[in-house]
Amino acid sequence: MCLCVCVCVCLQEARCGFAIILMALYWCTECMPLAVTALLPVVLFPMMGIMKAGAVCVEYLKDSNMLFIGGLLVAIAVENWNLHKRIALRVLLLVGVRPALLMMGFMIVSAFLSMWISNTATTAMMLPIAQAVLQQLSATEAQADERDLEAAGEDNHAFELETKQTKEEMTVEPPEWNADTNLERRAKAREEKYTLLTKGMSLSVCYSASIGGTATLTGTTPNLILKGQVDKIFPKNGGVINFASWFGFACPNMLIMLVFSWLWLQFMFLGFNIKKSFGCGMNKDRDKEAYKVMKEEYKKLGRMTFAEGAVLTIFTLLVILWFTREPGFVDGWATVLFNKGGEFVTDGTVAIFMSMLFFVIPSQLPGSGGYGYDAEGESRTNVSEKRRPTQIHNSEDHPSSFTDKSNITLKAPPTLLNWQIVHERMPWNIILLLGGGFALAAGSEESHLSDWLGAQLAPLKSIPPFAISLLLSLLVATFTECSSNTATTTLFLPILASMATAIKIHPLYVMLPCTIAASLAFMLPVATPPNAIAFSFGKLKVIDMVKAGFMLNLIGILCINLGINTWGYSMFQMHTFPDWANITHNKP
C-alpha cells in the first residue's frame, strides 16, 4: 500500500516536471507564441491528474494581474496624451547638448520613463529624438568646419600675395592652399566621431530603459511575477513585497547601475577627454543650433492641455497612494481604514481604482464658447457661430429657423481614455504569461515537485549564501539572453523558492537578485525589444552590443548583490529564516 502511494506521488512529480520542461522548451524556441504556451497547464495538469481544471483556471487572474493591468492603463494614458514626450524634452533642455551631458540626459529620461511605461515604448520614443539631435550637431559642425577653412584660405591667399610682392626675386613659390583635402579629412573624422556617438547614444537609451524598469514594481513584468509567486508560495508573508518596499530596495540599485553604465559607455564610445566630452572651451554656436532642434520639438507640443494635466495629476496621486498604502515603518492609510482584519486593499486595488478615473474624467473643461460636440462631431463653439446670423429678420420666411437648435444633439467631450485605445495598446498576452507562471507554481506545489527539488538542492547549504546568490544571478542573466525575461523568471522562481526553503535561507535572498538579473539582457539584439530597436537605429554591429553588454551584465550583477547584502539585508531581515517561509507550517 505504501509502495503504491509512493509510486503515485513520484509519478505526479515526474508528470509535473515533464510539463515544466516542455513549456521551457517551447518558451525558449518560441515554436508557439509565448502566451499560447502559457495556456498549456490548463490542458496538461487536468489530463495528468495534477490539478482540477477549475483550480488551474483560477490561477490565471490573481491580484498581481490586476496591478499589472492598472499600471498599464496609466502608461497608456501617459502615451496617448504625449505626456512622456513633454517630460523627456523638458529634461533634455535642462541638461544641454554637450556629448557626455547629452548621453547622461538621455539615460536619466529613459530610465525615469521606463519606471512607469513599457521599456519598448520608451526606447521607441527616445531614439528618434536622439537621432535628430545628433544629426543637427553633425550638420552644424560641418558648417563650422567649412567656415573655418574658408577663413583660413583667405588668410593664406593674402599671405601669398604679400610674399609675391615683396620677394619677386624668389623662384620657388609657397605651396598652394589645399582646402578641399583638409575639408575631406575633417569630414571623415567627423563621420567617425558621430558614428561612435550614435552607437553610444542608441545603446545608452535601450540599456537605461531596461535598467529603469527594475526600479518600480510595475516597471517590468518579472517584478510582478516575483510578487505573485511570493504571494502564491508563501501566502502568510504579510505583504513583504509591495510597491514601497520594492522601490526602497530597487531604486538605489537602479541609480548605481545607471551611473556605472554611463561611465562604461562613456569610456567605450566617447573616451575620458573632459574637454571633448563636456565641451569645455569649445565653440558654443554649434551647441546653440542643436539646442534649437529640441526647443522646436518642445514648442510643437504647445501649452500643456487640460488632458495632460489631468493625466499627470492622476499619475502623481497613484504613486503617492502606492507609497503610503503600507510604507512599513508606520501603518499606512490602507491599514488604518481597511486592512485591520486582513489585507483587503492591495496595490492592485489602488491601481484599478485610479485607472478607472481615466474613463470618467473628460479630456477638456467647459469653455466660454460652449461645451461638447454636436452629432457630426463639430465643436459647439462653431455651432453657435453658425446659428447666430440672419435668422432673426428672416423668421417669418423661415419659421423653422428658431426650432433648429432643438435638433442639435450635443455630446460630451471624450474621456481621457476609451476602450478602443486600451484594446489596441494593452499587451493582453503578458496577462496570460503571468497566469501561466502562477499555474506552474501551483502545479509544482500540488504535485510535491517543489519539495523534491528542494531536497535535491539541500547540499547547497554548505555554500555561503552570498555565493549562492551571486552564482544564481549569473545563471539567470545568462539564460535571459536567449529567452524572454518573463519566461526566465516564471521558470526559475518556484525552483529558487523550494531551494531556499530546503537550505533555510531567506527566500528573497535568492529570488530578489535573480528577478532583477532577468532584466539584464544587454548582449544580443534579440534579447529584448529595446535592444532590437537600438540595433536598427544605431548603426550597430552585434560585436558592439556584445562588448558593451558583457561588461554591463557583470556591473549589474555586482550592483544587485551589493544591494542585497547591504541595505536589502537590513530591509528584509535576510539574517533570519522567516516563519512565513516555512511552507509545511503554513499548510492547513
C-alpha positions as MATLAB code, in Angstrom:
seq = 'MCLCVCVCVCLQEARCGFAIILMALYWCTECMPLAVTALLPVVLFPMMGIMKAGAVCVEYLKDSNMLFIGGLLVAIAVENWNLHKRIALRVLLLVGVRPALLMMGFMIVSAFLSMWISNTATTAMMLPIAQAVLQQLSATEAQADERDLEAAGEDNHAFELETKQTKEEMTVEPPEWNADTNLERRAKAREEKYTLLTKGMSLSVCYSASIGGTATLTGTTPNLILKGQVDKIFPKNGGVINFASWFGFACPNMLIMLVFSWLWLQFMFLGFNIKKSFGCGMNKDRDKEAYKVMKEEYKKLGRMTFAEGAVLTIFTLLVILWFTREPGFVDGWATVLFNKGGEFVTDGTVAIFMSMLFFVIPSQLPGSGGYGYDAEGESRTNVSEKRRPTQIHNSEDHPSSFTDKSNITLKAPPTLLNWQIVHERMPWNIILLLGGGFALAAGSEESHLSDWLGAQLAPLKSIPPFAISLLLSLLVATFTECSSNTATTTLFLPILASMATAIKIHPLYVMLPCTIAASLAFMLPVATPPNAIAFSFGKLKVIDMVKAGFMLNLIGILCINLGINTWGYSMFQMHTFPDWANITHNKP';
ca = [
       0.000    0.000    0.000;
       2.724    2.436    0.998;
       4.686    1.493   -2.137;
       1.683    2.298   -4.343;
       1.252    5.705   -2.700;
       4.972    6.434   -3.126;
       4.913    5.440   -6.801;
       1.814    7.588   -7.363;
       3.495   10.620   -5.776;
       6.668   10.074   -7.808;
       4.596    9.793  -10.972;
       2.895   13.107  -10.178;
       6.261   14.810   -9.651;
       7.557   13.371  -12.928;
       4.443   14.448  -14.815;
       4.667   17.995  -13.479;
       8.390   18.061  -14.277;
       7.625   16.933  -17.837;
       5.062   19.747  -18.225;
       7.564   22.337  -16.976;
      10.369   21.077  -19.239;
       8.006   21.050  -22.222;
       6.916   24.629  -21.530;
      10.538   25.711  -21.041;
      11.482   24.280  -24.449;
       8.512   25.951  -26.111;
       9.301   29.282  -24.462;
      12.977   29.132  -25.455;
      12.360   28.064  -29.061;
       9.124   30.081  -29.447;
       7.686   27.364  -31.659;
       4.330   28.639  -30.411;
       3.510   32.158  -29.193;
       4.590   32.658  -25.574;
       1.034   33.330  -24.407;
      -0.246   30.120  -26.060;
       2.492   28.100  -24.350;
       1.435   29.683  -21.041;
      -2.005   28.073  -21.501;
      -0.613   24.520  -21.563;
      -1.243   23.907  -17.819;
      -4.986   24.286  -18.487;
      -4.701   21.189  -20.718;
      -1.825   19.205  -19.213;
      -2.476   19.445  -15.467;
      -6.066   18.083  -15.547;
      -5.125   15.330  -18.053;
      -2.174   14.260  -15.884;
      -4.227   14.273  -12.708;
      -2.153   17.010  -11.100;
      -4.875   19.628  -10.594;
      -8.539   20.039  -11.430;
      -9.306   22.279  -14.405;
     -11.216   24.814  -12.288;
      -8.329   25.176   -9.848;
      -5.853   25.707  -12.720;
      -8.006   28.364  -14.418;
      -8.370   30.362  -11.204;
      -4.572   30.876  -11.158;
      -4.682   32.963  -14.348;
      -6.185   36.076  -12.765;
      -4.528   36.972   -9.481;
      -4.028   40.266   -7.659;
      -0.698   40.734   -9.475;
      -2.547   40.684  -12.802;
      -4.819   43.465  -11.572;
      -1.792   45.505  -10.527;
      -0.277   44.906  -13.964;
      -3.472   45.986  -15.764;
      -3.822   49.129  -13.635;
      -0.203   50.101  -14.208;
      -0.544   49.578  -17.956;
      -3.706   51.707  -18.117;
      -1.746   54.572  -16.564;
       1.081   54.036  -19.068;
      -1.369   54.002  -21.997;
      -2.924   57.286  -20.814;
       0.515   58.915  -20.496;
       1.467   57.801  -24.024;
      -1.917   58.692  -25.513;
      -1.599   62.347  -24.470;
       2.157   62.625  -25.235;
       2.949   63.490  -21.637;
       6.073   61.311  -21.744;
       7.472   63.291  -24.695;
       6.906   66.594  -22.886;
       8.756   65.298  -19.820;
      11.612   63.929  -21.950;
      12.190   67.111  -23.948;
      11.907   69.307  -20.880;
      14.634   67.390  -19.059;
      16.892   67.368  -22.140;
      16.533   71.140  -22.495;
      17.773   71.460  -18.908;
      20.726   69.100  -19.456;
      22.108   70.627  -22.674;
      23.739   69.130  -25.772;
      27.373   68.545  -24.797;
      28.181   64.886  -25.676;
      28.685   63.487  -22.172;
      25.871   65.519  -20.654;
      23.601   64.650  -23.575;
      24.191   60.940  -23.024;
      23.576   61.386  -19.312;
      20.363   63.286  -20.027;
      19.005   60.629  -22.370;
      19.849   57.894  -19.867;
      18.134   59.712  -16.982;
      14.988   60.398  -19.012;
      14.834   56.869  -20.448;
      15.287   55.289  -17.011;
      12.640   57.518  -15.426;
      10.049   56.924  -18.156;
      10.599   53.162  -18.188;
       9.772   53.089  -14.476;
       6.178   53.862  -15.458;
       5.668   52.945  -19.137;
       6.979   49.995  -21.113;
      10.695   49.761  -21.895;
       9.870   49.253  -25.584;
       7.722   52.395  -25.804;
      10.402   54.439  -24.020;
      13.124   53.295  -26.423;
      10.945   53.784  -29.496;
      10.187   57.366  -28.440;
      13.654   58.432  -27.268;
      15.785   57.119  -30.139;
      14.286   59.335  -32.898;
      14.805   62.370  -30.641;
      18.432   61.348  -30.068;
      18.972   60.804  -33.792;
      17.536   64.231  -34.689;
      19.772   65.976  -32.145;
      22.902   64.148  -33.318;
      22.139   64.899  -36.977;
      21.803   68.577  -36.154;
      25.040   68.525  -34.167;
      26.839   66.903  -37.124;
      25.377   69.340  -39.678;
      26.254   72.357  -37.514;
      29.806   71.103  -37.026;
      30.182   70.581  -40.797;
      29.103   74.175  -41.491;
      31.501   75.462  -38.833;
      34.378   73.482  -40.400;
      33.622   74.981  -43.821;
      33.589   78.496  -42.384;
      36.881   77.891  -40.552;
      38.580   76.554  -43.674;
      37.285   79.418  -45.851;
      38.611   81.930  -43.330;
      41.958   80.111  -43.189;
      42.095   80.012  -47.014;
      41.538   83.757  -47.300;
      44.293   84.445  -44.785;
      46.664   82.129  -46.654;
      45.790   83.744  -50.018;
      46.582   87.201  -48.644;
      49.876   85.849  -47.312;
      50.750   84.526  -50.794;
      50.045   87.887  -52.490;
      52.198   89.714  -49.955;
      55.026   87.234  -50.490;
      54.948   87.703  -54.272;
      55.013   91.499  -53.978;
      57.890   91.740  -51.516;
      60.025   88.813  -52.765;
      59.626   88.798  -56.543;
      63.165   87.512  -56.958;
      62.334   84.191  -55.351;
      61.745   81.426  -57.911;
      60.076   78.947  -55.509;
      56.515   79.886  -54.614;
      54.877   78.736  -51.358;
      52.712   75.638  -51.645;
      49.079   76.232  -52.730;
      46.427   76.145  -50.007;
      44.596   72.805  -50.313;
      41.204   73.481  -48.686;
      39.495   70.513  -50.303;
      41.890   67.992  -48.766;
      41.525   69.479  -45.293;
      37.744   69.539  -45.662;
      37.666   65.861  -46.633;
      39.932   64.972  -43.734;
      37.712   66.809  -41.284;
      34.574   65.287  -42.794;
      35.996   61.780  -42.376;
      36.995   62.444  -38.757;
      33.578   63.949  -38.065;
      31.792   60.930  -39.578;
      33.808   58.530  -37.402;
      33.118   60.635  -34.336;
      29.357   60.762  -34.877;
      29.166   57.087  -35.808;
      30.637   56.255  -32.403;
      28.396   58.829  -30.720;
      25.304   57.386  -32.436;
      26.230   53.878  -31.296;
      26.823   55.032  -27.739;
      23.625   57.075  -27.609;
      21.499   54.226  -29.008;
      22.892   51.731  -26.502;
      22.573   54.195  -23.633;
      18.849   54.631  -24.352;
      17.967   50.932  -24.638;
      20.139   49.881  -21.690;
      18.843   52.617  -19.388;
      15.258   51.686  -20.346;
      15.906   48.111  -19.191;
      17.662   49.301  -16.034;
      14.956   51.839  -15.193;
      12.250   49.192  -15.431;
      13.735   47.408  -12.428;
      13.124   50.363  -10.079;
       9.355   50.010   -9.620;
       7.100   47.040   -9.048;
       5.130   47.795  -12.227;
       8.175   48.781  -14.278;
       8.665   45.382  -15.915;
       6.898   42.026  -15.862;
       9.479   39.954  -13.853;
       8.939   42.225  -10.841;
       5.235   41.420  -10.784;
       5.966   37.728  -11.315;
       8.100   37.766   -8.162;
       5.311   39.390   -6.149;
       2.785   36.895   -7.493;
       4.998   33.888   -6.842;
       5.859   35.011   -3.314;
       2.177   35.566   -2.513;
       1.275   32.179   -4.021;
       4.048   30.041   -2.498;
       4.207   31.902    0.842;
       0.625   33.059    1.462;
       1.378   34.293    5.007;
       4.260   36.592    4.017;
       2.407   39.682    5.272;
       2.855   41.659    2.045;
       6.646   41.640    2.230;
       6.784   42.729   -1.409;
       4.717   45.833   -2.149;
       5.303   48.977   -4.161;
       7.060   50.854   -1.358;
       9.336   48.001   -0.215;
      10.309   47.169   -3.801;
      11.104   50.808   -4.585;
      13.125   51.174   -1.384;
      15.415   48.340   -2.450;
      15.425   48.577   -6.241;
      15.604   52.348   -6.851;
      19.038   52.877   -5.197;
      20.249   49.790   -7.028;
      18.971   51.227  -10.328;
      20.753   54.545   -9.722;
      24.069   52.808   -9.014;
      23.724   50.665  -12.138;
      22.867   53.756  -14.198;
      25.959   55.653  -13.033;
      28.337   52.762  -13.782;
      26.618   52.131  -17.125;
      27.122   55.778  -18.095;
      30.806   55.613  -17.146;
      31.324   52.406  -19.161;
      29.535   53.697  -22.277;
      31.372   56.996  -21.925;
      34.677   55.120  -21.881;
      33.751   52.911  -24.846;
      32.339   55.491  -27.230;
      33.485   58.939  -26.078;
      36.648   58.381  -24.067;
      37.527   60.283  -20.906;
      38.634   63.502  -22.592;
      36.865   66.031  -20.368;
      37.343   68.939  -22.802;
      35.985   66.916  -25.715;
      33.140   65.166  -23.905;
      31.864   68.049  -21.788;
      32.628   70.711  -24.407;
      34.855   72.865  -22.188;
      36.300   75.771  -24.191;
      34.671   74.630  -27.447;
      32.528   76.567  -29.927;
      29.170   77.327  -28.324;
      27.460   78.241  -31.615;
      27.279   74.564  -32.557;
      25.563   73.749  -29.268;
      23.025   76.520  -29.810;
      21.986   75.098  -33.188;
      21.397   71.605  -31.764;
      19.636   73.118  -28.765;
      17.214   74.811  -31.163;
      16.161   71.421  -32.546;
      14.995   70.207  -29.148;
      13.404   73.574  -28.377;
      11.430   73.496  -31.639;
      10.255   69.950  -30.884;
       9.116   71.124  -27.453;
       7.299   74.127  -28.958;
       5.405   71.812  -31.321;
       3.736   70.265  -28.270;
       2.192   73.625  -27.411;
       0.971   74.555  -23.962;
       0.042   71.805  -21.549;
      -3.577   70.860  -22.138;
      -6.202   70.047  -19.538;
      -5.975   66.381  -20.531;
      -2.213   66.271  -19.929;
      -2.644   67.984  -16.576;
      -5.385   65.551  -15.573;
      -3.275   62.520  -16.535;
      -0.288   63.930  -14.645;
      -2.455   64.562  -11.566;
      -3.915   61.034  -11.563;
      -0.454   59.556  -12.098;
       1.008   61.574   -9.206;
      -1.856   60.619   -6.871;
      -1.449   56.956   -7.791;
       2.259   56.978   -6.914;
       1.540   58.754   -3.604;
      -1.168   56.234   -2.714;
       1.151   53.344   -3.583;
       3.925   54.671   -1.359;
       1.676   55.455    1.596;
      -0.514   52.334    1.468;
       1.893   50.251    3.561;
       5.225   52.094    3.970;
       6.485   49.581    6.555;
       7.826   51.843    9.293;
       4.313   53.149   10.155;
       0.766   51.989    9.478;
      -0.348   53.160    6.047;
      -3.740   54.574    5.112;
      -4.952   51.150    3.918;
      -4.168   49.550    7.281;
      -5.882   52.329    9.229;
      -9.023   52.392    7.072;
      -9.464   48.901    5.645;
      -6.830   46.286    6.497;
      -7.161   45.880   10.262;
      -8.766   42.470    9.835;
      -6.608   41.330    6.908;
      -5.136   42.589    3.662;
      -8.318   43.721    1.929;
      -6.840   46.646   -0.040;
      -3.673   45.956   -2.060;
      -1.577   47.831   -4.624;
      -3.764   46.245   -7.304;
      -6.896   47.746   -5.734;
      -5.350   51.213   -5.831;
      -4.136   50.804   -9.424;
      -7.543   49.727  -10.723;
      -9.390   52.471   -8.802;
      -7.160   55.283  -10.104;
      -7.089   53.932  -13.664;
     -10.914   53.925  -13.707;
     -10.792   57.725  -13.453;
      -9.362   57.869  -16.995;
     -12.725   56.594  -18.272;
     -14.718   59.153  -16.234;
     -12.846   62.478  -16.415;
     -13.397   64.432  -19.678;
     -10.436   65.499  -21.791;
     -11.447   69.192  -21.742;
     -13.194   71.684  -19.482;
     -16.178   73.880  -20.378;
     -15.059   76.952  -22.317;
     -16.603   80.334  -22.863;
     -17.767   79.390  -26.349;
     -19.634   76.219  -25.453;
     -19.092   72.694  -24.255;
     -19.218   69.405  -26.104;
     -19.786   68.397  -29.707;
     -22.778   68.024  -31.968;
     -23.885   64.842  -33.719;
     -21.455   65.481  -36.603;
     -18.539   65.791  -34.199;
     -18.253   69.577  -34.569;
     -17.416   71.802  -31.619;
     -20.347   73.600  -30.034;
     -18.434   76.862  -30.415;
     -18.648   76.556  -34.184;
     -22.313   75.517  -33.956;
     -23.232   78.631  -32.004;
     -21.363   80.815  -34.507;
     -23.321   79.243  -37.392;
     -26.678   79.677  -35.639;
     -26.112   83.349  -34.851;
     -26.657   85.281  -38.187;
     -29.790   86.493  -40.097;
     -32.197   84.034  -38.548;
     -33.956   86.820  -36.623;
     -35.129   89.030  -39.508;
     -35.903   86.045  -41.712;
     -38.026   84.302  -39.097;
     -41.287   84.869  -40.978;
     -39.919   83.362  -44.174;
     -38.238   80.526  -42.314;
     -40.357   79.654  -39.277;
     -38.280   76.558  -38.589;
     -35.087   78.546  -38.037;
     -35.793   79.014  -34.311;
     -36.536   75.346  -33.749;
     -33.279   74.343  -35.407;
     -31.428   74.376  -32.080;
     -33.705   71.758  -30.616;
     -32.496   69.292  -33.221;
     -28.878   69.625  -32.145;
     -27.595   66.649  -30.181;
     -24.684   67.669  -28.006;
     -22.096   65.127  -26.985;
     -19.797   65.372  -24.022;
     -16.109   65.553  -24.957;
     -14.236   62.247  -24.992;
     -12.817   60.984  -21.744;
      -9.084   60.696  -21.102;
      -9.190   57.061  -22.279;
     -11.651   54.940  -24.211;
     -11.783   51.193  -24.518;
     -10.781   51.186  -28.196;
      -7.397   52.733  -27.357;
      -6.920   50.321  -24.462;
      -7.874   47.340  -26.628;
      -5.272   48.317  -29.253;
      -2.393   49.041  -26.881;
      -2.867   46.631  -23.975;
      -0.475   43.654  -24.200;
      -3.023   41.021  -23.228;
      -0.510   38.241  -23.904;
       1.518   39.288  -20.840;
      -1.501   38.682  -18.597;
      -1.658   35.090  -19.859;
       2.104   34.741  -19.311;
       1.715   35.872  -15.711;
      -1.143   33.413  -15.215;
       0.883   30.567  -16.737;
       3.619   31.213  -14.209;
       1.188   31.099  -11.296;
      -0.327   27.872  -12.671;
       3.146   26.284  -12.850;
       3.861   27.268   -9.246;
       0.535   25.817   -8.111;
       1.158   22.586  -10.054;
       4.627   22.207   -8.545;
       3.173   22.584   -5.063;
       0.257   20.195   -5.626;
       2.449   17.506   -7.188;
       5.152   17.922   -4.480;
       7.705   18.634   -7.213;
       8.829   21.728   -5.328;
       9.535   19.599   -2.229;
      11.538   17.119   -4.298;
      13.581   19.885   -5.942;
      14.279   21.427   -2.566;
      15.575   18.114   -1.238;
      17.895   17.726   -4.248;
      19.321   21.208   -3.705;
      19.902   20.710    0.044;
      23.702   20.148   -0.387;
      23.989   23.838   -1.328;
      23.652   24.543    2.392;
      27.409   24.209    2.735;
      27.999   27.137    0.341;
      27.854   30.692    1.782;
      24.537   32.371    0.937;
      26.166   35.354   -0.817;
      27.981   32.968   -3.176;
      24.710   31.148   -3.942;
      23.030   34.462   -4.750;
      25.910   35.563   -6.988;
      26.101   32.280   -8.929;
      22.343   32.075   -9.454;
      22.239   35.702  -10.654;
      24.928   34.865  -13.226;
      22.960   31.804  -14.325;
      19.707   33.746  -14.750;
      21.414   36.669  -16.537;
      22.985   34.209  -18.994;
      19.718   32.333  -19.529;
      17.722   35.510  -20.146;
      19.939   36.415  -23.131;
      18.355   33.525  -25.036;
      14.863   33.597  -23.520;
      12.369   36.282  -22.561;
      12.781   37.701  -19.064;
       9.161   36.764  -18.335;
       9.708   33.106  -19.207;
      13.015   33.058  -17.312;
      11.554   34.316  -14.041;
       8.464   32.109  -14.410;
      10.660   29.011  -14.668;
      13.289   29.847  -12.072;
      11.402   31.482   -9.185;
       9.449   28.411   -7.957;
      12.671   26.362   -8.013;
      14.543   29.081   -6.116;
      11.762   29.269   -3.518;
      11.985   25.499   -2.939;
      15.768   25.660   -2.666;
      15.659   28.500   -0.141;
      13.142   26.623    1.989;
      15.243   23.444    1.891;
      18.519   25.089    2.937;
      16.793   27.501    5.385;
      17.819   30.852    3.948;
      15.542   33.828    3.367;
      13.699   33.201    0.067;
      14.137   36.810   -1.077;
      17.903   36.461   -0.682;
      17.973   34.461   -3.915;
      14.620   35.325   -5.535;
      15.078   39.100   -5.478;
      18.555   39.264   -7.130;
      17.572   36.699   -9.763;
      14.405   38.624  -10.637;
      16.353   41.808  -11.316;
      19.091   39.823  -13.102;
      16.433   38.569  -15.532;
      16.142   42.156  -16.835;
      19.893   42.410  -17.554;
      19.729   41.189  -21.164;
      22.289   43.540  -22.746;
      24.428   41.397  -25.046;
      22.270   40.384  -28.027;
      19.898   42.352  -30.305;
      17.231   39.652  -29.963;
      17.397   39.552  -26.151;
      14.839   42.342  -25.630;
      12.691   44.577  -27.869;
      14.618   47.737  -26.755;
      17.873   46.075  -27.891;
      16.335   45.265  -31.268;
      15.094   48.847  -31.739;
      18.505   50.283  -30.837;
      20.223   47.828  -33.182;
      18.098   49.024  -36.115;
      18.608   52.724  -35.281;
      22.188   52.981  -34.159;
      24.425   51.606  -36.977;
      25.438   48.868  -34.554;
      27.098   45.540  -35.152;
      26.455   42.523  -32.971;
      30.032   42.674  -31.657;
      29.431   46.267  -30.459;
      26.475   45.155  -28.387;
      28.306   42.087  -27.062;
      31.322   44.156  -25.949;
      29.208   46.791  -24.228;
      26.616   44.365  -22.844;
      29.032   41.817  -21.368;
      30.564   44.367  -19.044;
      27.165   45.841  -18.180;
      25.895   42.377  -17.256;
      28.773   41.989  -14.813;
      28.246   45.500  -13.450;
      24.539   44.826  -12.954;
      25.054   41.506  -11.156;
      27.660   43.017   -8.832;
      25.411   46.010   -8.064;
      22.425   43.744   -7.307;
      24.437   41.575   -4.941;
      25.924   44.658   -3.312;
      22.399   45.908   -2.651;
      21.045   42.612   -1.331;
      23.975   42.307    1.093;
      23.805   45.897    2.405;
      20.564   47.903    2.575;
      18.474   44.969    1.326;
      19.911   42.775    4.098;
      18.507   45.063    6.792;
      15.289   45.967    4.954;
      14.112   42.367    4.567;
      15.976   40.939    7.616;
      17.933   38.476    5.499;
      19.843   37.163    8.517;
      16.769   35.191    9.662;
      14.658   32.446    8.131;
      11.132   33.928    8.410;
       8.230   31.961    9.841;
       6.128   32.640    6.729;
       8.735   30.819    4.604;
       8.095   27.543    6.444;
       5.744   26.081    3.847;
       4.876   22.948    5.818;
       3.914   25.105    8.793;
       1.727   27.331    6.594;
      -0.236   24.419    5.124;
      -3.535   23.657    6.899;
];
